[in-house]
CSV table of C-alpha atoms in Angstrom, one decimal:
chain,number,residue,atom,x,y,z
A,83,MET,CA,-32.5,-12.3,33.7
A,84,ASN,CA,-31.6,-12.5,30.2
A,85,THR,CA,-29.3,-9.4,30.3
A,86,ALA,CA,-28.2,-10.5,26.2
A,87,ALA,CA,-31.8,-10.5,25.4
A,88,GLU,CA,-32.4,-6.9,26.7
A,89,ASP,CA,-29.6,-5.2,25.2
A,90,ARG,CA,-30.7,-6.5,21.9
A,91,HIS,CA,-33.9,-5.1,22.8
A,92,SER,CA,-32.9,-1.8,23.5
A,93,GLU,CA,-30.3,-1.3,20.9
A,94,PRO,CA,-31.6,1.5,18.4
A,95,PRO,CA,-32.7,0.7,15.0
A,96,PHE,CA,-30.0,-0.3,12.5
A,97,PRO,CA,-30.6,2.9,10.3
A,98,HIS,CA,-30.1,4.8,13.7
A,99,ARG,CA,-26.9,3.0,13.8
A,100,LEU,CA,-25.6,3.6,10.2
A,101,LEU,CA,-26.5,7.4,10.6
A,102,ALA,CA,-24.8,7.8,13.8
A,103,ALA,CA,-22.0,5.7,12.7
A,104,MET,CA,-21.6,8.2,9.6
A,105,VAL,CA,-21.7,11.7,11.6
A,106,ALA,CA,-19.7,10.2,14.6
A,107,PRO,CA,-17.0,8.3,12.9
A,108,ASP,CA,-15.8,5.0,15.3
A,109,GLU,CA,-13.1,2.9,15.6
A,110,TRP,CA,-12.4,0.9,12.7
A,111,ASP,CA,-14.0,-2.4,14.6
A,112,MET,CA,-16.8,-1.0,14.6
A,113,GLN,CA,-17.2,0.7,11.4
A,114,CYS,CA,-16.7,-2.9,9.6
A,115,ALA,CA,-19.6,-4.1,11.5
A,116,VAL,CA,-21.8,-1.6,10.5
A,117,ALA,CA,-20.8,-1.3,7.0
A,118,VAL,CA,-21.0,-5.3,6.4
A,119,GLU,CA,-24.4,-5.1,8.3
A,120,ALA,CA,-26.0,-2.7,5.7
A,121,TRP,CA,-25.4,-5.0,3.3
A,122,VAL,CA,-27.5,-7.2,4.6
A,123,ARG,CA,-30.2,-5.3,6.4
A,124,LEU,CA,-30.5,-2.8,3.7
A,125,GLY,CA,-29.2,-4.1,0.7
A,126,GLY,CA,-30.9,-7.5,0.5
A,127,ALA,CA,-27.5,-9.6,0.8
A,128,THR,CA,-27.2,-13.3,1.8
A,129,ALA,CA,-23.8,-12.4,3.2
A,130,ALA,CA,-21.1,-9.2,3.2
A,131,ILE,CA,-17.0,-10.1,4.1
A,132,LEU,CA,-15.0,-6.9,4.7
A,133,LEU,CA,-11.3,-8.1,4.4
A,134,SER,CA,-8.4,-5.9,5.6
A,135,ALA,CA,-5.0,-5.8,6.1
A,136,VAL,CA,-3.6,-6.2,9.5
A,137,GLY,CA,-0.2,-6.9,8.5
A,138,PHE,CA,2.0,-8.0,5.7
A,139,HIS,CA,0.8,-11.4,6.0
A,140,GLN,CA,-2.3,-11.7,7.9
A,141,LEU,CA,-6.0,-10.4,6.8
A,142,GLU,CA,-8.7,-9.8,8.9
A,143,VAL,CA,-12.5,-10.9,7.8
A,144,VAL,CA,-15.5,-9.2,9.1
A,145,CYS,CA,-19.0,-11.2,7.9
A,146,CYS,CA,-22.1,-10.4,8.3
A,147,ARG,CA,-24.6,-13.2,7.0
A,148,ALA,CA,-28.5,-13.0,6.6
A,149,VAL,CA,-30.6,-15.8,9.4
A,150,ALA,CA,-34.2,-16.1,8.2
A,151,GLY,CA,-36.5,-14.8,10.7
A,152,LYS,CA,-33.2,-13.8,13.4
A,153,ALA,CA,-30.9,-10.7,13.5
A,154,PRO,CA,-28.0,-11.4,10.9
A,155,GLN,CA,-25.2,-13.1,12.3
A,156,MET,CA,-21.6,-11.3,12.8
A,157,SER,CA,-18.1,-13.3,13.1
A,158,ARG,CA,-14.4,-12.1,12.8
A,159,ALA,CA,-11.1,-14.1,11.6
A,160,THR,CA,-7.8,-13.4,11.0
A,161,ILE,CA,-6.2,-15.5,8.4
A,162,GLU,CA,-2.8,-16.2,7.0
A,163,HIS,CA,-2.4,-14.4,3.6
A,164,SER,CA,-0.3,-11.8,1.8
A,165,PHE,CA,-2.4,-8.3,2.0
A,166,GLY,CA,-1.9,-8.3,-2.1
A,167,VAL,CA,-4.7,-10.6,-2.4
A,168,LEU,CA,-6.8,-7.4,-1.7
A,169,LEU,CA,-5.6,-6.4,-5.0
A,170,ASP,CA,-7.0,-8.8,-7.2
A,171,GLN,CA,-10.3,-9.9,-7.6
A,172,GLY,CA,-9.6,-13.3,-8.5
A,173,LEU,CA,-7.6,-14.2,-5.6
A,174,THR,CA,-10.2,-12.2,-3.3
A,175,ILE,CA,-12.8,-14.5,-4.2
A,176,GLN,CA,-10.5,-17.4,-4.0
A,177,VAL,CA,-9.3,-16.2,-0.4
A,178,VAL,CA,-13.2,-15.7,0.6
A,179,ALA,CA,-14.2,-19.3,-0.5
A,180,GLU,CA,-11.6,-20.5,1.7
A,181,THR,CA,-12.9,-19.4,4.7
A,182,GLY,CA,-16.2,-20.8,4.1
A,183,LEU,CA,-18.5,-18.1,5.0
A,184,ILE,CA,-19.5,-17.4,1.5
A,185,GLY,CA,-19.6,-19.0,-2.2
A,186,GLY,CA,-21.1,-19.2,-5.2
A,187,LEU,CA,-22.3,-17.1,-7.5
A,188,HIS,CA,-23.9,-13.7,-7.7
A,189,LEU,CA,-20.6,-12.0,-5.7
A,190,GLN,CA,-19.8,-8.4,-6.0
A,191,VAL,CA,-16.0,-7.4,-5.6
A,192,PHE,CA,-15.3,-3.5,-4.0
A,193,PRO,CA,-11.4,-2.9,-3.5
A,194,TRP,CA,-10.5,0.1,-2.0
A,195,PRO,CA,-6.3,0.0,-1.7
A,196,ASP,CA,-6.3,3.5,0.3
A,197,LEU,CA,-7.8,2.2,2.6
A,198,ALA,CA,-6.2,-1.4,2.5
A,199,ALA,CA,-9.6,-3.3,2.3
A,200,THR,CA,-11.6,-4.9,0.0
A,201,LEU,CA,-15.8,-5.6,0.4
A,202,VAL,CA,-17.6,-8.9,-1.2
A,203,VAL,CA,-20.8,-9.0,-1.3
A,204,GLN,CA,-23.3,-12.0,-2.1
A,205,MET,CA,-26.5,-11.1,-3.3
A,206,ALA,CA,-29.4,-13.2,-3.0
A,207,ASP,CA,-30.6,-15.8,-6.7
A,208,GLY,CA,-33.0,-13.7,-8.1
A,209,ASP,CA,-32.8,-10.4,-7.5
A,210,ASP,CA,-33.7,-7.7,-10.0
A,211,ASP,CA,-31.0,-6.2,-12.1
A,212,SER,CA,-32.4,-2.6,-11.8
A,213,ALA,CA,-32.7,-2.9,-8.0
A,214,LYS,CA,-29.3,-4.4,-7.7
A,215,GLY,CA,-27.9,-1.4,-9.3
A,216,GLY,CA,-29.9,1.3,-7.2
A,217,ILE,CA,-28.4,-0.7,-4.1
A,218,LEU,CA,-24.7,-0.8,-5.5
A,219,ASN,CA,-24.9,2.9,-6.3
A,220,SER,CA,-26.3,3.9,-2.7
A,221,LEU,CA,-24.0,1.3,-0.6
A,222,VAL,CA,-21.0,1.6,-2.0
A,223,PRO,CA,-20.1,5.3,-1.0
A,224,VAL,CA,-21.9,4.6,2.3
A,225,CYS,CA,-19.4,1.9,3.3
A,226,ARG,CA,-16.4,3.6,1.6
A,227,LYS,CA,-17.5,6.5,3.8
A,228,LEU,CA,-17.9,4.6,7.1
A,229,LEU,CA,-14.2,3.1,6.8
A,230,ALA,CA,-12.5,6.5,5.7
A,231,ASN,CA,-13.6,8.2,9.1
A,232,VAL,CA,-12.3,5.3,11.3
A,233,THR,CA,-10.4,7.4,14.1
A,234,ASP,CA,-7.7,4.6,14.8
A,235,ARG,CA,-6.6,3.6,11.5
A,236,ALA,CA,-4.2,5.9,9.2
A,237,VAL,CA,-6.0,6.1,5.2
A,238,LEU,CA,-3.4,5.0,3.0
A,239,LEU,CA,-3.6,7.9,0.5
A,240,PRO,CA,-3.6,11.9,1.8
A,241,ASP,CA,-6.3,14.0,0.9
A,242,SER,CA,-6.6,15.1,-2.7
A,243,ASP,CA,-6.0,19.0,-1.2
A,244,CYS,CA,-3.1,18.1,0.3
A,245,LEU,CA,-1.0,16.5,-2.3
A,246,GLU,CA,-1.8,19.3,-4.6
A,247,ALA,CA,-0.1,21.8,-2.1
A,248,MET,CA,2.9,19.2,-1.8
A,249,ALA,CA,3.4,19.7,-5.8
A,250,GLU,CA,2.8,22.9,-5.9
A,251,TYR,CA,5.8,23.8,-2.9
A,252,SER,CA,7.9,20.5,-4.8
A,253,ALA,CA,7.6,22.4,-8.3
A,254,GLY,CA,8.7,26.1,-6.4
A,255,ALA,CA,11.4,24.7,-4.4
A,256,GLY,CA,12.7,22.4,-7.6
A,257,HIS,CA,13.2,25.7,-9.3
A,258,GLU,CA,15.3,27.5,-6.9
A,259,ILE,CA,17.2,24.5,-5.8
A,260,ASN,CA,17.8,22.8,-8.5
A,261,ASN,CA,20.3,25.5,-10.3
A,262,PRO,CA,22.9,25.5,-7.2
A,263,LEU,CA,22.9,21.8,-6.9
A,264,ALA,CA,23.8,21.7,-10.7
A,265,SER,CA,27.0,23.1,-10.6
A,266,ILE,CA,27.8,21.7,-7.1
A,267,ILE,CA,27.4,18.5,-9.1
A,268,GLY,CA,29.2,19.9,-12.3
A,269,GLN,CA,32.0,21.0,-10.0
A,270,THR,CA,32.2,17.9,-8.3
A,271,GLN,CA,32.7,15.8,-11.2
A,272,LEU,CA,35.4,18.2,-12.8
A,273,LEU,CA,37.1,17.8,-9.6
A,274,LEU,CA,36.8,14.1,-9.7
A,275,LYS,CA,38.5,13.7,-13.3
A,276,ASN,CA,41.9,15.2,-11.9
A,277,GLU,CA,41.7,14.1,-8.4
A,278,VAL,CA,44.6,10.9,-7.5
A,279,SER,CA,44.4,10.8,-4.2
A,280,THR,CA,41.8,8.1,-2.6
A,281,GLU,CA,40.7,9.6,0.6
A,282,ARG,CA,39.7,13.0,-1.5
A,283,ARG,CA,38.2,11.1,-4.6
A,284,GLN,CA,35.8,9.5,-2.2
A,285,ALA,CA,34.9,12.5,-0.1
A,286,LEU,CA,34.1,14.2,-3.6
A,287,GLU,CA,32.3,11.0,-4.4
A,288,THR,CA,29.8,11.2,-1.1
A,289,VAL,CA,29.2,14.9,-2.2
A,290,GLY,CA,28.0,14.5,-5.4
A,291,ALA,CA,25.5,11.4,-3.8
A,292,GLN,CA,24.3,13.6,-1.4
A,293,ALA,CA,23.8,16.5,-4.0
A,294,TRP,CA,22.1,14.0,-6.4
A,295,ARG,CA,20.1,12.7,-3.5
A,296,ILE,CA,18.3,16.2,-2.8
A,297,ARG,CA,17.8,16.5,-6.5
A,298,ASP,CA,15.8,13.1,-6.5
A,299,MET,CA,14.0,14.2,-3.1
A,300,ILE,CA,12.1,17.0,-4.9
A,301,GLY,CA,11.6,15.3,-7.7
A,302,ASN,CA,10.0,12.2,-6.0
A,303,SER,CA,7.6,14.8,-4.2
A,304,MET,CA,6.3,15.9,-7.2
A,305,LEU,CA,6.3,12.3,-8.4
A,306,PHE,CA,4.1,11.4,-5.1
A,307,ALA,CA,2.0,14.6,-4.9
A,308,ARG,CA,1.3,14.0,-9.2
A,309,PRO,CA,1.9,10.4,-10.1
A,310,PRO,CA,1.8,9.9,-13.8
A,311,LEU,CA,-0.1,7.2,-15.0
A,312,ALA,CA,1.9,4.0,-15.0
A,313,GLN,CA,3.9,3.0,-18.1
A,314,LYS,CA,3.4,-0.6,-18.1
A,315,THR,CA,6.0,-3.2,-20.0
A,316,LEU,CA,7.9,-6.7,-19.6
A,317,VAL,CA,10.7,-5.8,-17.1
A,318,ASP,CA,13.7,-7.9,-16.0
A,319,LEU,CA,13.6,-7.3,-12.4
A,320,VAL,CA,16.9,-8.7,-11.8
A,321,ALA,CA,18.2,-6.6,-14.4
A,322,LEU,CA,16.3,-3.2,-12.9
A,323,VAL,CA,17.4,-3.6,-9.5
A,324,GLN,CA,20.8,-4.0,-10.2
A,325,GLN,CA,20.8,-1.0,-12.3
A,326,THR,CA,19.0,0.7,-9.1
A,327,LEU,CA,21.5,-0.4,-6.3
A,328,GLN,CA,24.5,0.4,-8.3
A,329,PRO,CA,24.6,4.3,-7.4
A,330,LEU,CA,23.2,3.2,-4.1
A,331,THR,CA,26.4,1.1,-3.4
A,332,ILE,CA,28.7,3.5,-3.8
A,333,LEU,CA,26.8,6.0,-1.5
A,334,ALA,CA,26.6,3.3,1.2
A,335,ALA,CA,30.4,2.4,0.8
A,336,GLY,CA,31.1,5.4,2.1
A,337,SER,CA,29.8,4.9,5.1
A,338,SER,CA,31.0,1.2,5.6
A,339,ILE,CA,27.6,-0.2,4.4
A,340,GLN,CA,27.6,-3.2,1.9
A,341,ILE,CA,24.6,-4.1,-0.2
A,342,HIS,CA,24.3,-7.7,-1.6
A,343,LEU,CA,22.0,-8.7,-4.4
A,344,ALA,CA,20.9,-12.0,-4.5
A,345,SER,CA,18.1,-13.5,-6.6
A,346,THR,CA,16.9,-17.1,-7.4
A,347,SER,CA,16.7,-16.5,-11.0
A,348,ASP,CA,19.2,-15.1,-13.7
A,349,ARG,CA,16.2,-12.9,-15.3
A,350,ILE,CA,12.9,-12.6,-13.6
A,351,ASP,CA,10.1,-11.0,-15.8
A,352,LEU,CA,7.2,-9.1,-14.4
A,353,VAL,CA,4.6,-6.9,-16.2
A,354,ALA,CA,5.3,-3.7,-14.3
A,355,ASP,CA,6.3,0.4,-14.8
A,356,PRO,CA,10.1,0.1,-14.7
A,357,ALA,CA,10.6,3.8,-13.2
A,358,GLN,CA,8.1,3.2,-10.3
A,359,PHE,CA,9.6,-0.1,-9.3
A,360,ALA,CA,13.1,1.4,-9.4
A,361,ASN,CA,11.9,3.9,-7.0
A,362,VAL,CA,10.2,2.0,-4.5
A,363,VAL,CA,13.6,-0.2,-4.3
A,364,ALA,CA,15.6,2.9,-4.0
A,365,GLN,CA,13.5,4.2,-1.4
A,366,ILE,CA,13.5,1.8,0.8
A,367,VAL,CA,17.4,1.0,0.5
A,368,ARG,CA,18.1,4.5,1.2
A,369,ASN,CA,16.1,4.5,4.4
A,370,SER,CA,18.0,1.3,5.0
A,371,ILE,CA,21.4,3.3,4.8
A,372,GLU,CA,20.1,5.9,6.8
A,373,ALA,CA,19.0,3.6,9.7
A,374,ILE,CA,22.4,2.1,9.4
A,375,ARG,CA,24.3,5.4,9.4
A,376,ALA,CA,22.1,6.4,12.7
A,377,THR,CA,23.9,3.2,14.9
A,378,ASP,CA,27.3,4.3,14.0
A,379,LEU,CA,28.0,0.9,13.2
A,380,ASP,CA,28.7,-1.3,9.9
A,381,GLY,CA,26.1,-2.7,8.2
A,382,THR,CA,24.6,-5.1,5.5
A,383,ILE,CA,21.7,-4.3,3.3
A,384,ARG,CA,20.3,-7.5,1.9
A,385,VAL,CA,17.9,-7.2,-1.4
A,386,THR,CA,16.7,-10.7,-2.5
A,387,LEU,CA,14.9,-11.3,-5.6
A,388,ARG,CA,13.0,-14.9,-5.4
A,389,ASN,CA,10.4,-16.6,-8.4
A,390,ASP,CA,10.5,-20.4,-6.6
A,391,GLN,CA,7.0,-20.3,-6.0
A,392,PRO,CA,4.0,-20.5,-9.0
A,393,GLY,CA,2.4,-17.3,-9.3
A,394,PHE,CA,4.4,-15.1,-6.7
A,395,ILE,CA,7.6,-13.2,-7.1
A,396,GLU,CA,8.9,-11.6,-3.9
A,397,LEU,CA,11.3,-9.0,-3.7
A,398,SER,CA,12.6,-8.5,0.4
A,399,ILE,CA,14.8,-5.8,1.5
């Protein structure tokens, strides 16, 4: 008895499976398979590949290829690549070509950073442009919805309504809290001017640093909920990280925590938003300080900048 053949024969038609996946979300693996299969069965693509991040240096590849006279062929693989390639169309195409699954012309790339995934579709030669446009307009939102409704992976960006509620709350809290914080910070700075005791100075510096931290937390909440457009410029990362770590080093010293910065170059240039980049570094280092504090032990936080590999800059904390 050919059980596999019977299973395929009893499987419902693909449009039925697609509709079921839209109304009854399933696990990531199943939704990915339906998404790429839709492009081959309904969109006329010769192949469709979905790349998603499964770690800092691993990508999951789900591929569906058209086979003449047969059902589409599905395959899966895990490859060693940084998830950052998903944000660059050229690098994504390069990674897909390296897999040997698809290559050549007529490639369409659809990145979805909030889902940590990128779809690459290869259309058949000679397809009518107007027909392809209609396919893109219909299948792109369908596939995006399939991935957004999975049951076992979190979407990286929260719902817009939640963000707006968070922004309103942060604005109200900021107005009520920042006034007393300003008084605490001001009085602390006045006391520090005339204080000669090392122990009392250290205590006052800790109070002031924590007050600044509360104020920053409120401001950062508003930035997260209503992020400004990136103001990109040429930035020296070494100088920017040094400046960002300076107040944090004082904060860490109060808990016997050391922060060390190392760099492979005296200057590392990158086009980025300096305020947003500094905020990322500051938040991760603050989290590190709190994690060490929770152990009641001394500790060291090492921040490293590397540019010794062509085309890449690495920040590790």
